[in-house]
Amino acid sequence: MYTEIVMDHFTNPRNVGEIENADGMGEVGNVKCGDIMRIYLRINADEIIEDIKFKTFGCGSAIAASSIATVIVKGKAVKEALQLTNKQVVDALGGLPAVKVHCSVLAEQALKAAIFDYAKKFGKEYPELEGFDPDADDDHHDLIEEIGEF
Amino acid sequence: MYTEIVMDHFTNPRNVGEIENADGMGEVGNVKCGDIMRIYLRINADEIIEDIKFKTFGCGSAIAASSIATVIVKGKAVKEALQLTNKQVVDALGGLPAVKVHCSVLAEQALKAAIFDYAKKFGKEYPELEGFDPDADDDHHDLIEEIGEF
Amino acid sequence: MRLVYMDYSATTPVKEEVLQEMLPYFTEKFGNASSIYSTGRQAKHDMDAARKRIADHLHCVPEELYFTSGGSEADNWAIKGIAKARKSKGNHIITSKIEHHAVLHVCETLEKEGFDVTYLDVDEKGLVDPKAVEAAITDQTILITIMYINNEIGTIEPIVEIGEIAKKHQIIFHTDAVQALGNLRIDLSELPVDLMTFSAHKVYGPKGVGALYVRKGIRIPNLIEGGAQERRRRAGTENVAGIVGFAKAVEIAYDQFDEHVERLVSLREKLIEGLIAAIPDTRVSGDRDQRHPGNVHVCFKYIEGESILLSLDMVGIAGSSGSACTSGSLDPSHVLMAIGLGHDIAHGSLRLTIGDFTTEDDIDYILEQLPPIIDRLRRMSPLYEEAKGAK
Amino acid sequence: MRLVYMDYSATTPVKEEVLQEMLPYFTEKFGNASSIYSTGRQAKHDMDAARKRIADHLHCVPEELYFTSGGSEADNWAIKGIAKARKSKGNHIITSKIEHHAVLHVCETLEKEGFDVTYLDVDEKGLVDPKAVEAAITDQTILITIMYINNEIGTIEPIVEIGEIAKKHQIIFHTDAVQALGNLRIDLSELPVDLMTFSAHKVYGPKGVGALYVRKGIRIPNLIEGGAQERRRRAGTENVAGIVGFAKAVEIAYDQFDEHVERLVSLREKLIEGLIAAIPDTRVSGDRDQRHPGNVHVCFKYIEGESILLSLDMVGIAGSSGSACTSGSLDPSHVLMAIGLGHDIAHGSLRLTIGDFTTEDDIDYILEQLPPIIDRLRRMSPLYEEAKGAK
Ligand SMILES: Cc1ncc(COP(=O)(O)O)c(C=O)c1O
Ligand SMILES: Cc1ncc(COP(=O)(O)O)c(C=O)c1O
């Protein structure tokens, strides 16, 4: 079902935890769907992500997706981090079952939400965040479920 | 499916054949149903069945029922032979599957038809033959089939 | 690695004695049971003997049992069949919110076709209230279908009371007894049940075989039409090997019944008590007394079931979260919703079901492995963090 | 006593290699394919591999194959499913008079529910005329279902022509290929077929397993609803052992295809020619060329089939008279009626079907045993007497 990379990141998730007085914090998902992802960011004056931590309530792939997303963007510029797509997360994990692709979307969204929070706090503007609503409750979960797999 | 008695009478049927210039001859069944039974009688002046032969087109139980019916009535008085019921035929065979009970009915009917023919030829009257129609096409076949068995 | 299978309610291995009895029917005794020659008659004979062996243990007439491809087919057949057969008498069906999907999805389809279905609530232990059943009856009610034992939380439903009510109102009563077979004594000569569903692979028989009990006098149209098999009620060349295996499995189950139940209950209680003692915020689901002998169902707050299952799998423990049939979706289980659990709790559900090959050692191993897993996952969870913060 | 099994079209023994591949799935690898832990994932993996193994031989996509409990279920599902799905488009179905009962009885039930069904005549060899199919099409026609090979007389139907016609008129085309699997090369990437029915126990796989091919893009409602198995299209815990056995059986069939067909055809011709030569008034049914490689179907005038079968059984030869599925009733077969045989001839039908374990010696033995049996029964028959008298 899961690739070795997914299992590795599930078993030994990188960057689990919290950052006190984080520069940005974002949370997406809800208990109803069974996935909540929270991402904390420490961003320096050069707009580089110096540190990132996550906490996730969710299935194995939600935990793995959170973990790998933090690995990908840690040390990157915020502008670069905003380019992260769920597809990149899936690819970095060596693939996800179709019913679990929404976890990668959550990871992308959680990161965006955290950056959104940072931008708000520090008065930054990123065109990539145009129209982004950290509280939107996308129904990607059900949507993707319908595709199914054997 | 079949008892040993049925198999014995199927394999070694008694009284197969024809009687030339028989005193009575009866045929029941039709090709459509897949069973035709013909019975020939030689009856003496004391109304005793001296000889009896049959020819049957049909399944194993039709052949066995014909055979055992001839055995039962051979040497008996006509009046006695008229008492033969399909139940007796079934019992004498040690039982028949439900879907095959109609074969025992045919044997009873074939014998009655042969006696009917004899009565007509020789001007005899038997109350047991009251209302008997040798050409009636009973639908006992389908009727019994519905009961079925495992 | 140590392997501890704890998902006997999802499926069981075929017992060695069962397999041995099945084997000849694949190769030598492979005849078609509808055929007239010896190997066919032999197959038919052994199949009918199997039917009788099962009927004897359930105290019904062999002719009341029809073999199917499993529990799902039997549920579909029973419910669609009664709905079709009694359409002219009424269009109302009563069921519960915690039935297996093979019952629920059929009811939903019937709704689309014009039937009214009442999905009864259950209490926090998952019990259907017979009074609620009676209250739901209308002059249109043609069928009541309430399961015998819930597959997820193990609650045994009061089917005798419900059946009596159905009888009083002359309504057909069907019960899905898939989880009850082998775990409760079933006496169909006493039980007020008209149709009952069984599945072989839950009692150490093969997958792909089941049966529907249809009380004498009740007629339902066929679900699978064609050849004259099963007294013209269920077409398809009979799976003789599977049927014979099913019979053997039922025999073993009831020959060793008391011992089986005693062992399972004792292991079950040890595991439940052990988990409560070792893991804070553990909630046991279902009724503690009216319970499947092997069912342990708990919810661990703040974490999600699949991650528990994955972690358990990594130490060789096989469990489930919600019904095995639905675990593909991992939506919060409809059963847990129906007993009133919040999403946060329902998502953290774990079902461990004990069977004949479970040992005391296995239970000890689980009690050793599970607490640190729960702890680790909770420490990763934002919900746990909040809850701790709030305390 | 010598045993000569000559009823391979009714069912086949499971080949040893097939059984060996199935065995682990009963005991060690018994996991539920819907479960998340290793044994469950293993089961799912092997089941999907089985799907792919079969799909590769049939040149379709694995996702187009759904496993069922056999050919009958697949026929029921396909026909009822299309009828339900396309009800709003029309209510007319075209089939033939010589379909298997799993098709015919479903069509009859649909008639009761308001569908119109055209049962096409066949010619004296059992061939459906594609022109007649086209002529029967109305603007209400939603489905054409014509079998690939007739199970009784072995005639291969012109399904390519029929499928092209269906395609031209945008009508769904289903074919029951139960007798074709393993006996014809089936290339679903080429064939103009939308749904196709298969059964494992006709190709040396286990009984109780089959499959329905549903071309991508076609949606039919479920016949058996419940759990999310088979991509939510067919509920019920999957019979993994059976499915893996099915795949192995299909693999063997196509790996040894040419050799299999050549052997069967040569034995078939020897038997047919031998019977014609040895027994007067013998009529061969079906098409001599467009024929199942192992099918020998003959009618012996003046006698009845069951008595032939019983007599053959007593010398160890297993044959059938009409379809095995209907031999319980022994009514004259609908197929033989449809090819225009009189009752007298149709009742005396004998089907001997050759398979992979049939030998030359077996054929010799039949040619030695059968003529005196026919002679003996004829001498008991009043019809023979009349016929002789008339000559
Ligand atoms: C042509 C045909 N269709 C359907 C079936 C039914 O298949 P099953 O016995 O697997 O249900 C059979 C055999 O019985 C058959 O020969
Ligand atoms: C209560 C209940 N009903 C029905 C079923 C379905 O049975 P099967 O898998 O044999 O179709 C199951 C198990 O899957 C079950 O637990």
Short mmCIF file of N, CA and C in Angstrom, two decimals, chain C residues 222-327:
data_model
loop_
_atom_site.label_atom_id
_atom_site.label_comp_id
_atom_site.label_asym_id
_atom_site.label_seq_id
_atom_site.Cartn_x
_atom_site.Cartn_y
_atom_site.Cartn_z
N ASN C 222 -35.51 -15.22 -6.79
CA ASN C 222 -34.06 -15.45 -6.85
C ASN C 222 -33.30 -14.14 -7.05
N LEU C 223 -32.10 -14.10 -6.49
CA LEU C 223 -31.20 -12.98 -6.78
C LEU C 223 -30.34 -13.37 -7.99
N ILE C 224 -29.88 -14.61 -7.99
CA ILE C 224 -29.07 -15.11 -9.09
C ILE C 224 -29.87 -16.21 -9.79
N GLU C 225 -30.33 -15.91 -10.99
CA GLU C 225 -31.20 -16.82 -11.72
C GLU C 225 -30.40 -17.62 -12.75
N GLY C 226 -30.94 -18.76 -13.13
CA GLY C 226 -30.26 -19.58 -14.12
C GLY C 226 -30.60 -21.04 -13.93
N GLY C 227 -29.57 -21.86 -13.71
CA GLY C 227 -29.76 -23.30 -13.55
C GLY C 227 -30.62 -23.63 -12.34
N ALA C 228 -30.92 -24.93 -12.22
CA ALA C 228 -31.89 -25.39 -11.21
C ALA C 228 -31.25 -25.71 -9.87
N GLN C 229 -30.02 -25.25 -9.64
CA GLN C 229 -29.33 -25.57 -8.39
C GLN C 229 -30.09 -25.04 -7.17
N GLU C 230 -29.76 -25.60 -6.00
CA GLU C 230 -30.38 -25.15 -4.73
C GLU C 230 -31.91 -25.13 -4.85
N ARG C 231 -32.42 -26.24 -5.32
CA ARG C 231 -33.89 -26.32 -5.55
C ARG C 231 -34.41 -25.12 -6.30
N ARG C 232 -33.71 -24.76 -7.34
CA ARG C 232 -34.10 -23.68 -8.27
C ARG C 232 -34.07 -22.30 -7.63
N ARG C 233 -33.46 -22.16 -6.49
CA ARG C 233 -33.52 -20.86 -5.84
C ARG C 233 -32.22 -20.07 -5.98
N ARG C 234 -31.13 -20.75 -6.29
CA ARG C 234 -29.86 -20.02 -6.43
C ARG C 234 -29.04 -20.72 -7.50
N ALA C 235 -28.96 -20.07 -8.65
CA ALA C 235 -28.28 -20.67 -9.79
C ALA C 235 -26.77 -20.60 -9.65
N GLY C 236 -26.10 -21.44 -10.39
CA GLY C 236 -24.63 -21.46 -10.41
C GLY C 236 -24.11 -22.80 -9.94
N THR C 237 -23.13 -23.33 -10.65
CA THR C 237 -22.53 -24.60 -10.26
C THR C 237 -22.06 -24.51 -8.82
N GLU C 238 -22.47 -25.47 -8.02
CA GLU C 238 -22.21 -25.40 -6.59
C GLU C 238 -20.73 -25.56 -6.26
N ASN C 239 -20.29 -24.74 -5.32
CA ASN C 239 -18.92 -24.79 -4.83
C ASN C 239 -18.85 -25.88 -3.77
N VAL C 240 -18.75 -27.12 -4.24
CA VAL C 240 -18.88 -28.26 -3.33
C VAL C 240 -17.76 -28.26 -2.28
N ALA C 241 -16.54 -28.01 -2.72
CA ALA C 241 -15.43 -27.98 -1.76
C ALA C 241 -15.71 -26.96 -0.67
N GLY C 242 -16.14 -25.79 -1.06
CA GLY C 242 -16.43 -24.73 -0.10
C GLY C 242 -17.56 -25.10 0.84
N ILE C 243 -18.58 -25.72 0.29
CA ILE C 243 -19.76 -26.07 1.09
C ILE C 243 -19.40 -27.15 2.12
N VAL C 244 -18.64 -28.13 1.68
CA VAL C 244 -18.23 -29.19 2.60
C VAL C 244 -17.32 -28.60 3.69
N GLY C 245 -16.46 -27.68 3.30
CA GLY C 245 -15.60 -27.02 4.29
C GLY C 245 -16.42 -26.22 5.29
N PHE C 246 -17.43 -25.56 4.80
CA PHE C 246 -18.32 -24.78 5.65
C PHE C 246 -18.95 -25.70 6.71
N ALA C 247 -19.44 -26.84 6.26
CA ALA C 247 -20.09 -27.77 7.19
C ALA C 247 -19.12 -28.24 8.27
N LYS C 248 -17.92 -28.59 7.83
CA LYS C 248 -16.93 -29.05 8.79
C LYS C 248 -16.62 -27.94 9.81
N ALA C 249 -16.51 -26.74 9.32
CA ALA C 249 -16.20 -25.62 10.20
C ALA C 249 -17.31 -25.41 11.24
N VAL C 250 -18.55 -25.51 10.80
CA VAL C 250 -19.67 -25.33 11.73
C VAL C 250 -19.66 -26.45 12.77
N GLU C 251 -19.39 -27.65 12.30
CA GLU C 251 -19.34 -28.78 13.23
C GLU C 251 -18.29 -28.57 14.31
N ILE C 252 -17.10 -28.20 13.88
CA ILE C 252 -16.04 -27.97 14.85
C ILE C 252 -16.45 -26.87 15.82
N ALA C 253 -17.03 -25.81 15.27
CA ALA C 253 -17.41 -24.67 16.11
C ALA C 253 -18.35 -25.12 17.22
N TYR C 254 -19.34 -25.92 16.87
CA TYR C 254 -20.32 -26.27 17.90
C TYR C 254 -19.90 -27.46 18.74
N ASP C 255 -19.03 -28.29 18.21
CA ASP C 255 -18.51 -29.39 19.05
C ASP C 255 -17.63 -28.83 20.16
N GLN C 256 -16.95 -27.74 19.87
CA GLN C 256 -16.02 -27.18 20.87
C GLN C 256 -16.54 -25.85 21.40
N PHE C 257 -17.86 -25.71 21.39
CA PHE C 257 -18.45 -24.41 21.65
C PHE C 257 -18.12 -23.83 23.03
N ASP C 258 -18.39 -24.61 24.08
CA ASP C 258 -18.24 -24.06 25.44
C ASP C 258 -16.79 -23.64 25.71
N GLU C 259 -15.90 -24.52 25.30
CA GLU C 259 -14.47 -24.27 25.49
C GLU C 259 -14.04 -23.01 24.72
N HIS C 260 -14.52 -22.92 23.48
CA HIS C 260 -14.21 -21.77 22.63
C HIS C 260 -14.65 -20.46 23.29
N VAL C 261 -15.89 -20.43 23.72
CA VAL C 261 -16.43 -19.19 24.28
C VAL C 261 -15.69 -18.83 25.57
N GLU C 262 -15.46 -19.83 26.40
CA GLU C 262 -14.79 -19.58 27.68
C GLU C 262 -13.39 -18.99 27.46
N ARG C 263 -12.65 -19.61 26.55
CA ARG C 263 -11.29 -19.13 26.27
C ARG C 263 -11.32 -17.69 25.75
N LEU C 264 -12.18 -17.46 24.79
CA LEU C 264 -12.23 -16.14 24.17
C LEU C 264 -12.62 -15.07 25.19
N VAL C 265 -13.64 -15.37 25.98
CA VAL C 265 -14.10 -14.37 26.94
C VAL C 265 -12.98 -14.04 27.93
N SER C 266 -12.26 -15.06 28.36
CA SER C 266 -11.22 -14.80 29.35
C SER C 266 -10.09 -13.96 28.75
N LEU C 267 -9.71 -14.25 27.50
CA LEU C 267 -8.68 -13.44 26.85
C LEU C 267 -9.19 -12.02 26.58
N ARG C 268 -10.43 -11.94 26.19
CA ARG C 268 -11.04 -10.64 25.91
C ARG C 268 -11.00 -9.74 27.15
N GLU C 269 -11.41 -10.30 28.28
CA GLU C 269 -11.46 -9.48 29.49
C GLU C 269 -10.06 -9.06 29.93
N LYS C 270 -9.14 -9.99 29.77
CA LYS C 270 -7.76 -9.66 30.12
C LYS C 270 -7.25 -8.50 29.28
N LEU C 271 -7.57 -8.54 27.98
CA LEU C 271 -7.08 -7.49 27.09
C LEU C 271 -7.77 -6.15 27.38
N ILE C 272 -9.08 -6.19 27.55
CA ILE C 272 -9.80 -4.93 27.81
C ILE C 272 -9.29 -4.30 29.10
N GLU C 273 -9.23 -5.09 30.15
CA GLU C 273 -8.81 -4.55 31.45
C GLU C 273 -7.37 -4.04 31.36
N GLY C 274 -6.55 -4.80 30.65
CA GLY C 274 -5.15 -4.41 30.51
C GLY C 274 -4.98 -3.08 29.80
N LEU C 275 -5.78 -2.89 28.75
CA LEU C 275 -5.68 -1.65 27.98
C LEU C 275 -6.15 -0.45 28.80
N ILE C 276 -7.26 -0.65 29.50
CA ILE C 276 -7.77 0.45 30.33
C ILE C 276 -6.74 0.85 31.37
N ALA C 277 -6.10 -0.16 31.95
CA ALA C 277 -5.12 0.12 33.01
C ALA C 277 -3.89 0.82 32.45
N ALA C 278 -3.48 0.43 31.23
CA ALA C 278 -2.19 0.91 30.73
C ALA C 278 -2.28 2.22 29.95
N ILE C 279 -3.44 2.50 29.37
CA ILE C 279 -3.52 3.65 28.47
C ILE C 279 -4.62 4.61 28.94
N PRO C 280 -4.23 5.84 29.32
CA PRO C 280 -5.24 6.82 29.75
C PRO C 280 -6.13 7.20 28.58
N ASP C 281 -7.30 7.75 28.88
CA ASP C 281 -8.23 8.19 27.84
C ASP C 281 -8.57 7.07 26.86
N THR C 282 -8.80 5.88 27.40
CA THR C 282 -9.23 4.75 26.57
C THR C 282 -10.70 4.51 26.83
N ARG C 283 -11.47 4.41 25.76
CA ARG C 283 -12.90 4.22 25.91
C ARG C 283 -13.30 2.89 25.29
N VAL C 284 -13.93 2.03 26.07
CA VAL C 284 -14.38 0.74 25.54
C VAL C 284 -15.74 0.94 24.88
N SER C 285 -15.89 0.44 23.66
CA SER C 285 -17.17 0.58 22.97
C SER C 285 -18.00 -0.69 23.16
N GLY C 286 -19.31 -0.52 22.98
CA GLY C 286 -20.22 -1.67 23.02
C GLY C 286 -20.61 -2.06 24.42
N ASP C 287 -21.46 -3.07 24.47
CA ASP C 287 -21.95 -3.55 25.75
C ASP C 287 -20.93 -4.52 26.35
N ARG C 288 -20.65 -4.34 27.62
CA ARG C 288 -19.62 -5.20 28.22
C ARG C 288 -20.11 -6.63 28.46
N ASP C 289 -21.42 -6.82 28.61
CA ASP C 289 -21.94 -8.17 28.84
C ASP C 289 -22.48 -8.82 27.57
N GLN C 290 -23.41 -8.11 26.94
CA GLN C 290 -24.02 -8.66 25.72
C GLN C 290 -23.05 -8.44 24.58
N ARG C 291 -21.98 -9.27 24.58
CA ARG C 291 -20.85 -8.97 23.71
C ARG C 291 -20.31 -10.23 23.03
N HIS C 292 -19.92 -10.08 21.78
CA HIS C 292 -19.19 -11.14 21.06
C HIS C 292 -18.03 -11.61 21.93
N PRO C 293 -17.85 -12.93 22.10
CA PRO C 293 -16.82 -13.40 23.04
C PRO C 293 -15.41 -12.94 22.69
N GLY C 294 -15.16 -12.65 21.44
CA GLY C 294 -13.78 -12.30 21.07
C GLY C 294 -13.58 -10.83 20.74
N ASN C 295 -14.59 -10.01 20.94
CA ASN C 295 -14.49 -8.62 20.47
C ASN C 295 -13.94 -7.65 21.52
N VAL C 296 -12.84 -6.99 21.15
CA VAL C 296 -12.30 -5.90 21.96
C VAL C 296 -12.34 -4.66 21.08
N HIS C 297 -13.11 -3.68 21.49
CA HIS C 297 -13.18 -2.46 20.69
C HIS C 297 -12.97 -1.26 21.59
N VAL C 298 -11.93 -0.50 21.28
CA VAL C 298 -11.60 0.65 22.12
C VAL C 298 -11.33 1.86 21.25
N CYS C 299 -11.52 3.03 21.84
CA CYS C 299 -11.14 4.26 21.15
C CYS C 299 -10.10 4.98 21.99
N PHE C 300 -9.04 5.41 21.31
CA PHE C 300 -7.99 6.17 21.97
C PHE C 300 -8.13 7.60 21.51
N LYS C 301 -8.42 8.48 22.42
CA LYS C 301 -8.63 9.88 22.05
C LYS C 301 -7.38 10.50 21.43
N TYR C 302 -7.59 11.49 20.59
CA TYR C 302 -6.57 12.38 20.02
C TYR C 302 -5.76 11.80 18.86
N ILE C 303 -5.99 10.52 18.54
CA ILE C 303 -5.20 9.98 17.42
C ILE C 303 -6.11 9.27 16.44
N GLU C 304 -5.53 8.91 15.31
CA GLU C 304 -6.32 8.38 14.21
C GLU C 304 -6.01 6.90 14.04
N GLY C 305 -7.06 6.15 13.71
CA GLY C 305 -6.97 4.69 13.69
C GLY C 305 -5.94 4.09 12.75
N GLU C 306 -5.85 4.62 11.55
CA GLU C 306 -4.95 3.98 10.59
C GLU C 306 -3.51 4.03 11.07
N SER C 307 -3.15 5.15 11.70
CA SER C 307 -1.76 5.23 12.15
C SER C 307 -1.51 4.24 13.30
N ILE C 308 -2.55 3.94 14.07
CA ILE C 308 -2.40 2.90 15.10
C ILE C 308 -2.18 1.54 14.41
N LEU C 309 -3.02 1.28 13.40
CA LEU C 309 -2.93 -0.01 12.71
C LEU C 309 -1.56 -0.20 12.07
N LEU C 310 -1.07 0.86 11.43
CA LEU C 310 0.24 0.77 10.77
C LEU C 310 1.33 0.49 11.79
N SER C 311 1.24 1.20 12.90
CA SER C 311 2.26 1.02 13.94
C SER C 311 2.19 -0.39 14.51
N LEU C 312 0.97 -0.89 14.71
CA LEU C 312 0.81 -2.26 15.21
C LEU C 312 1.36 -3.26 14.21
N ASP C 313 1.05 -3.02 12.94
CA ASP C 313 1.51 -3.93 11.89
C ASP C 313 3.03 -4.04 11.91
N MET C 314 3.68 -2.92 12.23
CA MET C 314 5.14 -2.94 12.23
C MET C 314 5.71 -3.79 13.35
N VAL C 315 4.91 -4.06 14.37
CA VAL C 315 5.37 -5.02 15.40
C VAL C 315 4.60 -6.34 15.28
N GLY C 316 3.99 -6.56 14.10
CA GLY C 316 3.39 -7.87 13.82
C GLY C 316 2.00 -8.09 14.34
N ILE C 317 1.36 -7.03 14.80
CA ILE C 317 0.00 -7.20 15.33
C ILE C 317 -1.01 -6.73 14.28
N ALA C 318 -1.95 -7.62 13.93
CA ALA C 318 -2.94 -7.30 12.90
C ALA C 318 -4.26 -6.98 13.55
N GLY C 319 -4.69 -5.72 13.44
CA GLY C 319 -5.98 -5.32 13.98
C GLY C 319 -6.75 -4.55 12.94
N SER C 320 -7.90 -4.02 13.31
CA SER C 320 -8.64 -3.23 12.36
C SER C 320 -9.24 -2.02 13.03
N SER C 321 -9.63 -1.08 12.21
CA SER C 321 -10.24 0.13 12.73
C SER C 321 -11.55 0.27 11.99
N GLY C 322 -12.64 -0.03 12.66
CA GLY C 322 -13.91 -0.09 11.95
C GLY C 322 -13.98 -1.40 11.21
N SER C 323 -15.06 -1.61 10.50
CA SER C 323 -15.25 -2.86 9.80
C SER C 323 -14.18 -3.07 8.74
N ALA C 324 -13.75 -4.29 8.63
CA ALA C 324 -12.74 -4.61 7.62
C ALA C 324 -13.22 -4.25 6.24
N CYS C 325 -14.51 -4.38 6.02
CA CYS C 325 -15.05 -4.12 4.69
C CYS C 325 -14.94 -2.66 4.34
N THR C 326 -14.91 -1.80 5.32
CA THR C 326 -14.95 -0.38 5.01
C THR C 326 -13.62 0.27 5.27
N SER C 327 -12.65 -0.51 5.72
CA SER C 327 -11.42 0.14 6.12
C SER C 327 -10.68 0.73 4.93
#
